[in-house]
Amino acid sequence: MRRIGLIIAGCGLSLAVFAQKEVSIKIDTESKGPVISKHIYGHFAEHLGRCIYDGFYVGDNETKIPNTDGVRNDIVAALKELQIPNLRWPGGCFADTYHWKDGIGPKEERPTIVNRWWGDVTEDNSFGTHEFLNMCELLGTAPYLSGNVGSGTVQEFADWMQYVNNDGVSPMSDLRRENGREDAWNVKYWGVGNEAWGCGGNMTADYYANVYRQYATYMGGWTSNEGIQKIASGASSGDYDWTETLMKKIPARLIDGIALHHYSVIDWDNKGSASEFSEEQYFITMQRAYEMEELVTKHIEVMDKYDPEGKIDLVVDEWGGWYDVEEGTNPGFLFQQNTMRDAMIAGMTLNIFNNHANRVKMANLAQAVNVLQAVILTDEEKMILTPTYHVMRMYTVHHDATLMPLEINNTSYVKGDAELPAISASASEDLDGKKHLSIVNIDASQSYKIRVPFSGVKKSQVSGEVLASGKIQDHNTFEKPSHVAPVEFKDFKVKEGNVELTLPPASVVVLEIQ
Ligand code: AHR
């Protein structure tokens, strides 16, 4: 315990007064770090529950929801605000069941597909390759396609690449033109299967490494495929052997990235409610989220051994909080509320990714709309932005900015015998020379004074935003959509070359220093 507590009791009141420890964050403004790839701020849209159908896509039929070619205008506008750099599709587990040719051509002729992983619902394939890639153009985002390895073929995968990327004359590009699209979309990011150790085929790492080599061999060849990023299905959380086997067995010329999936789950058999949870459960979620620091550090150590020049990226293409589904909703749809707890996961995780930007070049929050740690929830024509959305928006300042390494003289958030660093932070400098510092205080009940030495800084040069709320369970609802929203941050002063600020409990602050 690092806090000194004094209990004052009287008039039936019991008050705990803590001697607060001051935290300092020392930013190294001299040694420039790597560029924080904007692709760390990527999203994920799987055919799962109400993410695509009844989420992004309301279809071509008469609907009162304003849309462009079936894609909701309000979602597009909200995601544009986030400047989402890439969007992963069609899965997830769904990807290894998906046959892309079923999702092209006249919609009335497309066969159906039963979504066997997610609720066994029958989909009509009305949202396919064209609908997704055109939606990415609307969003101004780079598509990240996950190809089917588990139940597909090398030919099917290679054909998909030819269909979307080949500008010349070829059977697949001709078919694309027949289906109404003249220009190739030039998709850069390609995932070779998903969770090959599980729903992607239950393969061993050795076996998958060979399968990967075979697929990757046929992913090149078209001029327009130059510069494509081939991303291998990666480890689940701490499976370092998986990463090691892939690094050892796959020639560097065939691979550009290795994925990693990690969810903040209390217990897979008892995940707990998304919005009604105790502080103990909150603390465990924070522990799970904080594991990301160790995971990326150790996976990077393995990668460094085989690729000291850092040519192969670590791509955390699924991360986020995972709880029990909301009562009364389909258990296969993974629909959950999103609270200040999720804002903490987001702020902390993004700080971890920023601070490891030398190797973590891409990541995808799971998932964008109505599934898991969503940034957007919809209910018919209504739409709300979640606390996670707000963190993502506040952190856009780090997109493609240069990392400034920092050191935190931290304090602990203590629960029982366990403790976690209370404060996490990352800092960057953008192309205009503006500096940004994002700070998260995960402590559910304690505010902290933070001192950031910044020589020569004047108060007029500092501004900021804060996301905080009375309780860690606080969230937005369709009735109260702005219950949790960021506001201007005013609780700071500048004194003798230091920015001194107070971070409320469970809060995210992003400071700008001009
Ligand atoms: O994001 C939900 C699921 O979690 C994905 O389909 C799968 O890849 C992971 O297990």
Coordinates of C-alpha atoms and ligand atoms in Angstrom, one line a residue:
M1 CA 0.0 0.0 0.0
R2 CA 1.5 3.3 -1.0
R3 CA -1.3 5.5 0.4
I4 CA -1.4 6.7 3.9
G5 CA -5.0 6.7 5.1
L6 CA -6.5 8.6 8.0
I7 CA -10.1 7.9 9.0
I8 CA -12.1 10.7 10.4
A9 CA -15.4 9.6 11.9
G10 CA -18.2 11.8 13.3
C11 CA -21.9 12.5 13.0
G12 CA -22.4 9.1 11.4
L13 CA -20.0 10.1 8.6
S14 CA -16.8 8.2 7.9
L15 CA -14.3 9.9 5.6
A16 CA -11.1 8.6 4.3
V17 CA -8.4 11.2 3.6
F18 CA -5.4 10.1 1.7
A19 CA -2.1 11.7 1.5
Q20 CA -1.9 11.9 -2.3
K21 CA 1.3 10.9 -4.1
E22 CA 2.3 13.3 -6.8
V23 CA 3.0 11.6 -10.1
S24 CA 5.5 13.1 -12.5
I25 CA 5.7 12.4 -16.3
K26 CA 9.0 13.3 -17.9
I27 CA 8.8 13.6 -21.6
D28 CA 12.0 13.2 -23.6
T29 CA 11.5 16.0 -26.2
E30 CA 15.0 15.6 -27.5
S31 CA 15.3 12.0 -28.7
K32 CA 12.7 11.4 -31.4
G33 CA 10.9 8.1 -31.3
P34 CA 9.3 6.3 -34.3
V35 CA 6.2 7.6 -36.1
I36 CA 3.0 6.3 -34.5
S37 CA 1.3 4.7 -37.5
K38 CA -2.2 5.9 -37.8
H39 CA -3.1 2.3 -38.5
I40 CA -2.8 1.5 -34.8
Y41 CA -6.2 3.2 -34.7
G42 CA -7.9 0.7 -37.0
H43 CA -11.3 -0.9 -36.6
F44 CA -13.0 -4.2 -37.3
A45 CA -16.3 -5.1 -38.9
E46 CA -17.2 -8.8 -38.9
H47 CA -20.3 -10.5 -40.1
L48 CA -21.3 -10.9 -36.5
G49 CA -24.6 -10.1 -34.8
R50 CA -25.6 -6.5 -35.7
C51 CA -22.3 -5.2 -36.9
I52 CA -22.9 -5.4 -40.7
Y53 CA -26.6 -6.2 -41.2
D54 CA -28.7 -3.9 -39.0
G55 CA -25.5 -2.0 -38.1
F56 CA -23.4 -0.5 -40.9
Y57 CA -25.7 -1.8 -43.6
V58 CA -29.5 -1.2 -43.7
G59 CA -29.8 -2.5 -47.2
D60 CA -31.3 -1.3 -50.4
N61 CA -34.9 -1.7 -49.3
E62 CA -37.1 1.2 -48.3
T63 CA -35.9 2.3 -44.9
K64 CA -36.4 5.5 -42.8
I65 CA -32.7 5.4 -41.9
P66 CA -30.8 7.8 -44.2
N67 CA -28.2 5.9 -46.1
T68 CA -25.9 5.8 -49.1
D69 CA -26.2 2.6 -51.1
G70 CA -27.5 0.9 -48.0
V71 CA -24.7 2.2 -45.6
R72 CA -26.0 4.4 -42.7
N73 CA -25.0 8.0 -43.2
D74 CA -24.8 8.7 -39.4
I75 CA -22.3 5.9 -38.9
V76 CA -20.2 7.1 -41.9
A77 CA -20.2 10.7 -40.5
A78 CA -19.3 9.5 -37.0
L79 CA -16.4 7.2 -38.2
K80 CA -15.1 10.0 -40.4
E81 CA -14.7 12.1 -37.3
L82 CA -12.5 9.3 -36.0
Q83 CA -10.5 9.4 -39.2
I84 CA -10.5 5.6 -39.1
P85 CA -7.4 4.5 -41.0
N86 CA -8.4 1.0 -41.8
L87 CA -11.3 -1.4 -41.4
R88 CA -10.9 -5.2 -41.2
W89 CA -13.5 -7.4 -42.8
P90 CA -15.3 -9.9 -43.1
G91 CA -14.0 -11.5 -39.9
G92 CA -12.9 -12.8 -37.5
C93 CA -14.0 -16.4 -37.4
F94 CA -16.6 -15.6 -40.1
A95 CA -13.7 -15.0 -42.6
D96 CA -12.7 -18.7 -42.7
T97 CA -16.2 -19.6 -43.7
Y98 CA -16.7 -16.9 -46.2
H99 CA -16.6 -17.5 -50.0
W100 CA -16.3 -14.1 -51.6
K101 CA -17.8 -15.2 -54.9
D102 CA -21.1 -15.7 -53.1
G103 CA -21.2 -12.0 -52.4
I104 CA -20.8 -10.5 -55.9
G105 CA -23.2 -10.1 -58.8
P106 CA -26.9 -9.4 -58.8
K107 CA -28.2 -9.6 -55.2
E108 CA -31.2 -11.7 -56.0
E109 CA -28.9 -14.4 -57.4
R110 CA -26.5 -14.5 -54.5
P111 CA -26.7 -17.7 -52.5
T112 CA -27.3 -17.5 -48.7
I113 CA -24.8 -18.4 -46.1
V114 CA -25.4 -19.7 -42.5
N115 CA -23.3 -17.8 -40.1
R116 CA -22.2 -20.8 -38.1
W117 CA -20.0 -19.1 -35.6
W118 CA -22.4 -16.3 -34.7
G119 CA -25.9 -17.4 -34.0
D120 CA -26.5 -19.7 -37.0
V121 CA -28.4 -16.9 -38.7
T122 CA -28.9 -17.1 -42.4
E123 CA -27.4 -14.2 -44.3
D124 CA -28.4 -13.3 -47.9
N125 CA -24.9 -12.1 -48.9
S126 CA -26.3 -8.7 -50.0
F127 CA -23.3 -7.1 -48.3
G128 CA -20.2 -8.4 -50.2
T129 CA -17.0 -7.3 -51.7
H130 CA -18.3 -4.3 -53.7
E131 CA -20.5 -3.1 -50.8
F132 CA -17.6 -3.3 -48.4
L133 CA -15.0 -1.7 -50.6
N134 CA -17.3 1.0 -51.7
M135 CA -18.2 1.7 -48.1
C136 CA -14.4 2.0 -47.3
E137 CA -14.3 4.7 -50.0
L138 CA -17.2 6.5 -48.4
L139 CA -15.4 6.3 -45.0
G140 CA -12.0 7.3 -46.5
T141 CA -10.4 4.3 -44.9
A142 CA -8.1 1.5 -46.1
P143 CA -9.7 -1.9 -46.3
Y144 CA -8.1 -4.8 -44.6
L145 CA -9.4 -8.1 -46.0
S146 CA -9.2 -11.4 -44.2
G147 CA -9.0 -14.2 -46.7
N148 CA -10.5 -17.6 -46.1
V149 CA -7.8 -20.2 -45.3
G150 CA -9.7 -22.5 -43.0
S151 CA -12.3 -23.6 -45.5
G152 CA -11.1 -21.9 -48.7
T153 CA -8.5 -22.6 -51.3
V154 CA -5.3 -20.9 -52.5
Q155 CA -7.0 -20.4 -55.9
E156 CA -10.1 -18.7 -54.3
F157 CA -7.8 -16.4 -52.3
A158 CA -5.6 -15.6 -55.4
D159 CA -8.8 -14.9 -57.4
W160 CA -10.1 -12.5 -54.8
M161 CA -6.9 -10.5 -55.0
Q162 CA -7.1 -10.5 -58.8
Y163 CA -10.7 -9.4 -58.6
V164 CA -10.1 -6.4 -56.4
N165 CA -6.6 -5.4 -57.4
N166 CA -5.9 -6.2 -61.0
D167 CA -6.3 -3.3 -63.4
G168 CA -5.4 -5.2 -66.5
V169 CA -7.3 -7.8 -68.5
S170 CA -7.8 -11.0 -66.5
P171 CA -10.7 -13.4 -65.8
M172 CA -11.4 -11.9 -62.4
S173 CA -10.9 -8.2 -63.3
D174 CA -13.3 -8.8 -66.2
L175 CA -15.8 -10.2 -63.8
R176 CA -15.4 -7.2 -61.6
R177 CA -16.1 -4.9 -64.6
E178 CA -19.2 -7.0 -65.5
N179 CA -20.4 -6.4 -61.9
G180 CA -20.1 -2.7 -62.5
R181 CA -16.7 -1.6 -61.1
E182 CA -14.2 -0.5 -63.7
D183 CA -11.2 0.5 -61.5
A184 CA -9.4 -1.9 -59.2
W185 CA -9.7 -0.9 -55.5
N186 CA -6.0 -1.7 -54.8
V187 CA -6.4 -3.3 -51.4
K188 CA -3.2 -3.2 -49.5
Y189 CA -3.8 -5.1 -46.3
W190 CA -4.5 -8.9 -46.5
G191 CA -4.9 -11.2 -43.6
V192 CA -4.1 -14.9 -44.4
G193 CA -6.8 -16.5 -42.4
N194 CA -7.8 -15.7 -38.8
E195 CA -7.0 -17.5 -35.5
A196 CA -5.6 -20.5 -37.4
W197 CA -5.0 -22.1 -34.0
G198 CA -8.8 -22.1 -33.4
C199 CA -11.9 -21.2 -35.5
G200 CA -9.5 -20.8 -38.5
G201 CA -8.8 -24.5 -38.7
N202 CA -7.4 -25.7 -35.4
M203 CA -4.0 -25.9 -36.9
T204 CA -0.7 -26.2 -35.1
A205 CA 1.8 -23.4 -35.6
D206 CA 4.1 -25.6 -37.7
Y207 CA 1.3 -26.7 -40.0
Y208 CA -0.1 -23.1 -40.4
A209 CA 3.4 -21.8 -41.2
N210 CA 3.5 -24.2 -44.2
V211 CA 0.0 -23.3 -45.2
Y212 CA 0.9 -19.6 -44.9
R213 CA 3.9 -20.1 -47.2
Q214 CA 1.8 -21.7 -49.8
Y215 CA -0.9 -18.9 -49.7
A216 CA 1.7 -16.2 -49.7
T217 CA 3.4 -17.6 -52.7
Y218 CA 0.3 -16.9 -54.8
M219 CA -0.5 -13.5 -53.3
G220 CA 2.1 -11.7 -55.4
G221 CA 2.5 -11.5 -59.2
W222 CA 0.0 -8.8 -60.2
T223 CA 1.7 -5.5 -60.8
S224 CA -1.0 -3.9 -58.7
N225 CA -0.2 -6.3 -55.9
E226 CA 3.1 -4.6 -55.3
G227 CA 3.3 -3.2 -51.8
I228 CA 0.5 -5.3 -50.5
Q229 CA 0.9 -6.3 -46.8
K230 CA 0.6 -10.0 -46.1
I231 CA -0.4 -10.5 -42.5
A232 CA -0.2 -13.9 -40.9
S233 CA -2.8 -15.2 -38.4
G234 CA -1.1 -14.6 -35.1
A235 CA -1.0 -15.8 -31.5
S236 CA -3.7 -15.7 -28.9
S237 CA -2.5 -13.5 -26.0
G238 CA 0.7 -15.1 -24.5
D239 CA 1.3 -17.9 -27.0
Y240 CA 4.9 -16.8 -27.8
D241 CA 5.7 -20.2 -29.4
W242 CA 3.2 -19.4 -32.1
T243 CA 5.0 -16.2 -33.0
E244 CA 8.4 -17.9 -32.7
T245 CA 7.4 -20.7 -35.0
L246 CA 6.1 -18.3 -37.6
M247 CA 9.2 -16.1 -37.4
K248 CA 11.4 -19.1 -37.7
K249 CA 9.6 -21.0 -40.5
I250 CA 8.3 -18.2 -42.8
P251 CA 10.9 -16.6 -45.0
A252 CA 10.9 -12.8 -44.4
R253 CA 10.2 -12.1 -48.1
L254 CA 6.8 -13.7 -47.8
I255 CA 5.5 -11.9 -44.7
D256 CA 4.9 -8.3 -43.7
G257 CA 3.0 -8.7 -40.4
I258 CA 2.1 -11.1 -37.7
A259 CA -1.2 -10.7 -35.9
L260 CA -1.9 -10.9 -32.1
H261 CA -5.3 -11.2 -30.5
H262 CA -5.9 -10.3 -26.9
Y263 CA -9.3 -9.6 -25.2
S264 CA -9.8 -8.1 -21.7
V265 CA -12.0 -10.9 -20.2
I266 CA -12.5 -11.5 -16.5
D267 CA -13.2 -15.2 -17.0
W268 CA -14.3 -16.8 -20.2
D269 CA -16.9 -18.9 -18.3
N270 CA -18.2 -15.9 -16.3
K271 CA -17.5 -12.7 -18.1
G272 CA -19.9 -10.5 -16.1
S273 CA -22.2 -7.7 -17.1
A274 CA -20.9 -5.0 -19.3
S275 CA -22.5 -2.2 -17.3
E276 CA -23.3 -3.6 -13.8
F277 CA -20.1 -4.6 -12.2
S278 CA -18.2 -4.3 -9.0
E279 CA -14.9 -2.5 -8.5
E280 CA -13.3 -5.9 -8.0
Q281 CA -14.5 -6.9 -11.5
Y282 CA -13.4 -3.5 -12.8
F283 CA -9.9 -4.1 -11.3
I284 CA -9.6 -7.5 -13.0
T285 CA -10.6 -6.0 -16.3
M286 CA -7.8 -3.4 -15.8
Q287 CA -5.4 -6.2 -15.1
R288 CA -6.3 -8.0 -18.3
A289 CA -6.0 -4.8 -20.3
Y290 CA -2.7 -4.0 -18.7
E291 CA -1.4 -7.5 -19.8
M292 CA -1.1 -5.9 -23.3
E293 CA 2.1 -4.2 -22.1
E294 CA 3.8 -7.5 -21.3
L295 CA 2.3 -9.2 -24.4
V296 CA 3.6 -6.7 -26.9
T297 CA 6.9 -6.5 -25.2
K298 CA 7.4 -10.3 -25.2
H299 CA 6.1 -10.9 -28.8
I300 CA 8.4 -8.1 -29.9
E301 CA 11.3 -9.7 -28.2
V302 CA 10.7 -12.9 -30.1
M303 CA 10.3 -11.0 -33.4
D304 CA 13.5 -9.0 -32.7
K305 CA 15.4 -12.3 -32.5
Y306 CA 14.6 -13.2 -36.0
D307 CA 14.0 -9.8 -37.5
P308 CA 16.4 -7.4 -35.8
E309 CA 15.8 -4.7 -38.4
G310 CA 12.1 -4.6 -37.6
K311 CA 10.7 -5.3 -41.1
I312 CA 7.8 -7.4 -39.9
D313 CA 5.1 -5.6 -38.1
L314 CA 3.2 -6.7 -35.1
V315 CA -0.5 -6.3 -36.0
V316 CA -2.9 -6.5 -33.0
D317 CA -5.9 -7.0 -35.2
E318 CA -8.3 -7.9 -32.4
W319 CA -8.4 -6.2 -28.9
G320 CA -10.9 -4.9 -26.5
G321 CA -13.2 -5.8 -23.6
W322 CA -15.5 -8.8 -23.8
Y323 CA -18.4 -9.2 -21.3
D324 CA -21.7 -11.1 -21.2
V325 CA -24.2 -10.1 -23.8
E326 CA -27.0 -7.7 -22.8
E327 CA -30.0 -9.4 -21.4
G328 CA -32.6 -10.5 -23.9
T329 CA -30.2 -10.3 -26.9
N330 CA -28.9 -13.3 -29.0
P331 CA -25.9 -14.8 -27.2
G332 CA -24.2 -15.3 -30.5
F333 CA -24.5 -11.6 -31.4
L334 CA -22.0 -10.3 -28.7
F335 CA -23.9 -7.1 -28.1
Q336 CA -22.7 -5.3 -25.0
Q337 CA -22.9 -1.9 -23.4
N338 CA -19.8 0.3 -23.2
T339 CA -18.9 2.2 -20.0
M340 CA -16.1 4.3 -18.5
R341 CA -14.4 0.9 -17.9
D342 CA -14.1 0.5 -21.6
A343 CA -12.8 4.1 -22.0
M344 CA -10.0 3.0 -19.5
I345 CA -9.2 -0.1 -21.6
A346 CA -9.0 2.0 -24.7
G347 CA -6.9 4.8 -23.3
M348 CA -4.5 2.5 -21.6
T349 CA -4.2 0.1 -24.6
L350 CA -3.6 2.9 -27.1
N351 CA -0.9 4.3 -24.9
I352 CA 0.8 0.9 -24.9
F353 CA 0.6 0.7 -28.7
N354 CA 1.9 4.2 -29.1
N355 CA 4.8 3.5 -26.8
H356 CA 5.7 0.4 -28.9
A357 CA 5.2 2.1 -32.2
N358 CA 8.5 0.8 -33.4
R359 CA 7.0 -2.6 -34.0
V360 CA 3.2 -2.2 -33.4
K361 CA 2.2 -0.7 -36.8
M362 CA -1.4 -1.7 -36.9
A363 CA -4.3 -2.7 -34.6
N364 CA -8.0 -3.2 -34.8
L365 CA -10.4 -2.6 -32.0
A366 CA -13.1 -5.3 -31.8
Q367 CA -15.5 -4.2 -33.1
A368 CA -16.8 -1.0 -34.7
V369 CA -20.6 -1.3 -34.4
N370 CA -22.9 -3.2 -32.0
V371 CA -20.4 -5.9 -31.2
L372 CA -18.0 -6.2 -28.2
Q373 CA -16.2 -3.0 -27.4
A374 CA -18.0 -1.0 -30.0
V375 CA -17.5 2.7 -30.7
I376 CA -21.1 3.0 -32.0
L377 CA -24.3 1.3 -30.9
T378 CA -27.5 1.5 -32.9
D379 CA -31.2 0.8 -32.2
E380 CA -33.2 1.2 -35.4
E381 CA -32.8 4.9 -36.5
K382 CA -31.1 5.8 -33.2
M383 CA -27.3 5.8 -32.8
I384 CA -25.1 6.5 -29.8
L385 CA -21.4 7.1 -29.5
T386 CA -19.8 5.1 -26.6
P387 CA -17.1 6.3 -24.2
T388 CA -14.6 4.3 -26.3
Y389 CA -15.6 6.3 -29.3
H390 CA -14.7 9.5 -27.4
V391 CA -11.3 8.2 -26.4
M392 CA -10.6 7.2 -30.0
R393 CA -11.6 10.7 -31.2
M394 CA -9.4 12.4 -28.5
Y395 CA -6.4 10.2 -29.6
T396 CA -6.6 11.1 -33.3
V397 CA -3.9 13.7 -32.5
H398 CA -1.4 10.8 -32.3
H399 CA -2.1 9.5 -35.8
D400 CA 1.2 9.5 -37.8
A401 CA 2.8 11.8 -35.2
T402 CA 6.3 11.2 -33.8
L403 CA 6.4 9.4 -30.5
M404 CA 8.1 11.2 -27.7
P405 CA 9.4 8.7 -25.2
L406 CA 8.4 9.3 -21.6
E407 CA 9.0 8.1 -18.1
I408 CA 6.4 8.0 -15.4
N409 CA 7.2 8.2 -11.7
N410 CA 4.0 6.3 -11.1
T411 CA 1.8 5.4 -8.2
S412 CA -0.4 2.3 -7.7
Y413 CA -4.0 1.6 -7.9
V414 CA -4.4 -1.0 -5.2
K415 CA -7.2 -3.6 -4.7
G416 CA -6.7 -6.2 -2.0
D417 CA -3.3 -7.7 -2.5
A418 CA -2.9 -6.6 -6.1
E419 CA -1.8 -3.4 -7.6
L420 CA -1.5 -1.8 -11.0
P421 CA 0.2 1.3 -12.2
A422 CA -2.5 4.0 -11.8
I423 CA -1.3 6.2 -14.6
S424 CA -0.5 5.4 -18.2
A425 CA 0.6 7.9 -20.8
S426 CA 2.0 8.5 -24.2
A427 CA 3.2 11.6 -26.0
S428 CA 3.8 12.7 -29.6
E429 CA 4.7 15.6 -31.7
D430 CA 2.7 16.2 -34.9
L431 CA 3.8 17.7 -38.2
D432 CA 2.9 21.2 -37.1
G433 CA 5.1 20.9 -34.1
K434 CA 2.2 20.6 -31.6
K435 CA 2.8 18.2 -28.8
H436 CA 0.2 15.9 -27.3
L437 CA 0.2 14.0 -24.1
S438 CA -2.6 11.5 -23.4
I439 CA -2.9 10.4 -19.8
V440 CA -5.2 7.8 -18.2
N441 CA -5.9 7.4 -14.5
I442 CA -7.5 4.0 -14.0
D443 CA -8.0 4.4 -10.3
A444 CA -11.7 4.1 -9.7
S445 CA -11.8 6.5 -6.7
Q446 CA -8.6 8.5 -6.4
S447 CA -7.6 11.6 -8.3
Y448 CA -3.9 12.3 -8.9
K449 CA -1.8 15.4 -9.2
I450 CA 0.5 15.0 -12.2
R451 CA 3.5 17.2 -12.8
V452 CA 4.9 17.4 -16.4
P453 CA 8.1 19.4 -16.7
F454 CA 8.0 21.5 -19.9
S455 CA 10.6 24.2 -20.0
G456 CA 9.5 27.6 -21.2
V457 CA 5.8 26.7 -21.6
K458 CA 3.1 29.3 -20.9
K459 CA -0.4 28.6 -19.8
S460 CA -1.8 30.1 -23.0
Q461 CA 0.0 27.4 -25.0
V462 CA -1.7 24.5 -23.1
S463 CA -5.2 23.2 -23.7
G464 CA -6.9 19.9 -23.3
E465 CA -9.9 17.7 -23.1
V466 CA -11.0 15.3 -20.4
L467 CA -13.3 12.3 -20.4
A468 CA -14.5 11.5 -16.9
S469 CA -17.8 10.6 -15.3
G470 CA -19.1 10.1 -11.7
K471 CA -18.9 6.3 -11.8
I472 CA -16.9 3.7 -13.7
Q473 CA -20.3 2.1 -14.7
D474 CA -21.5 5.2 -16.4
H475 CA -22.4 4.9 -20.1
N476 CA -24.5 6.4 -22.8
T477 CA -28.0 5.1 -23.6
F478 CA -30.4 5.8 -26.4
E479 CA -32.4 7.9 -23.9
K480 CA -29.3 9.8 -22.6
P481 CA -26.8 9.7 -25.5
S482 CA -24.5 12.4 -24.1
H483 CA -24.3 11.2 -20.5
V484 CA -20.6 10.5 -21.0
A485 CA -18.8 13.0 -23.3
P486 CA -15.5 14.8 -23.2
V487 CA -15.3 18.4 -22.1
E488 CA -12.6 21.1 -22.0
F489 CA -10.0 20.3 -19.5
K490 CA -9.4 23.2 -17.1
D491 CA -7.9 21.6 -14.1
F492 CA -4.3 22.6 -14.8
K493 CA -1.8 25.4 -14.1
V494 CA 1.6 26.2 -15.4
K495 CA 4.2 26.9 -12.7
E496 CA 8.0 27.2 -13.0
G497 CA 8.3 25.3 -16.2
N498 CA 5.9 22.5 -15.1
V499 CA 2.4 21.8 -16.3
E500 CA 0.6 20.7 -13.1
L501 CA -2.7 18.9 -13.6
T502 CA -5.2 16.9 -11.6
L503 CA -6.6 13.8 -13.1
P504 CA -10.0 12.8 -11.7
P505 CA -10.7 9.1 -10.9
A506 CA -11.2 6.9 -14.0
S507 CA -10.4 9.6 -16.5
V508 CA -8.6 10.2 -19.8
V509 CA -7.0 13.6 -20.5
V510 CA -5.4 14.7 -23.7
L511 CA -3.3 17.8 -23.5
E512 CA -2.1 19.9 -26.4
I513 CA 1.0 22.0 -26.0
Q514 CA 1.6 24.4 -28.8
Ligands
AHR1 O1 -14.3 -10.6 -32.4 C1 -15.0 -11.7 -32.1 C2 -14.3 -13.0 -32.4 O2 -13.2 -13.1 -31.5 C3 -13.6 -13.1 -33.7 O3 -14.4 -13.6 -34.7 C4 -12.5 -14.1 -33.5 O4 -11.4 -13.9 -34.4 C5 -12.1 -13.9 -32.0 O5 -12.1 -15.1 -31.4

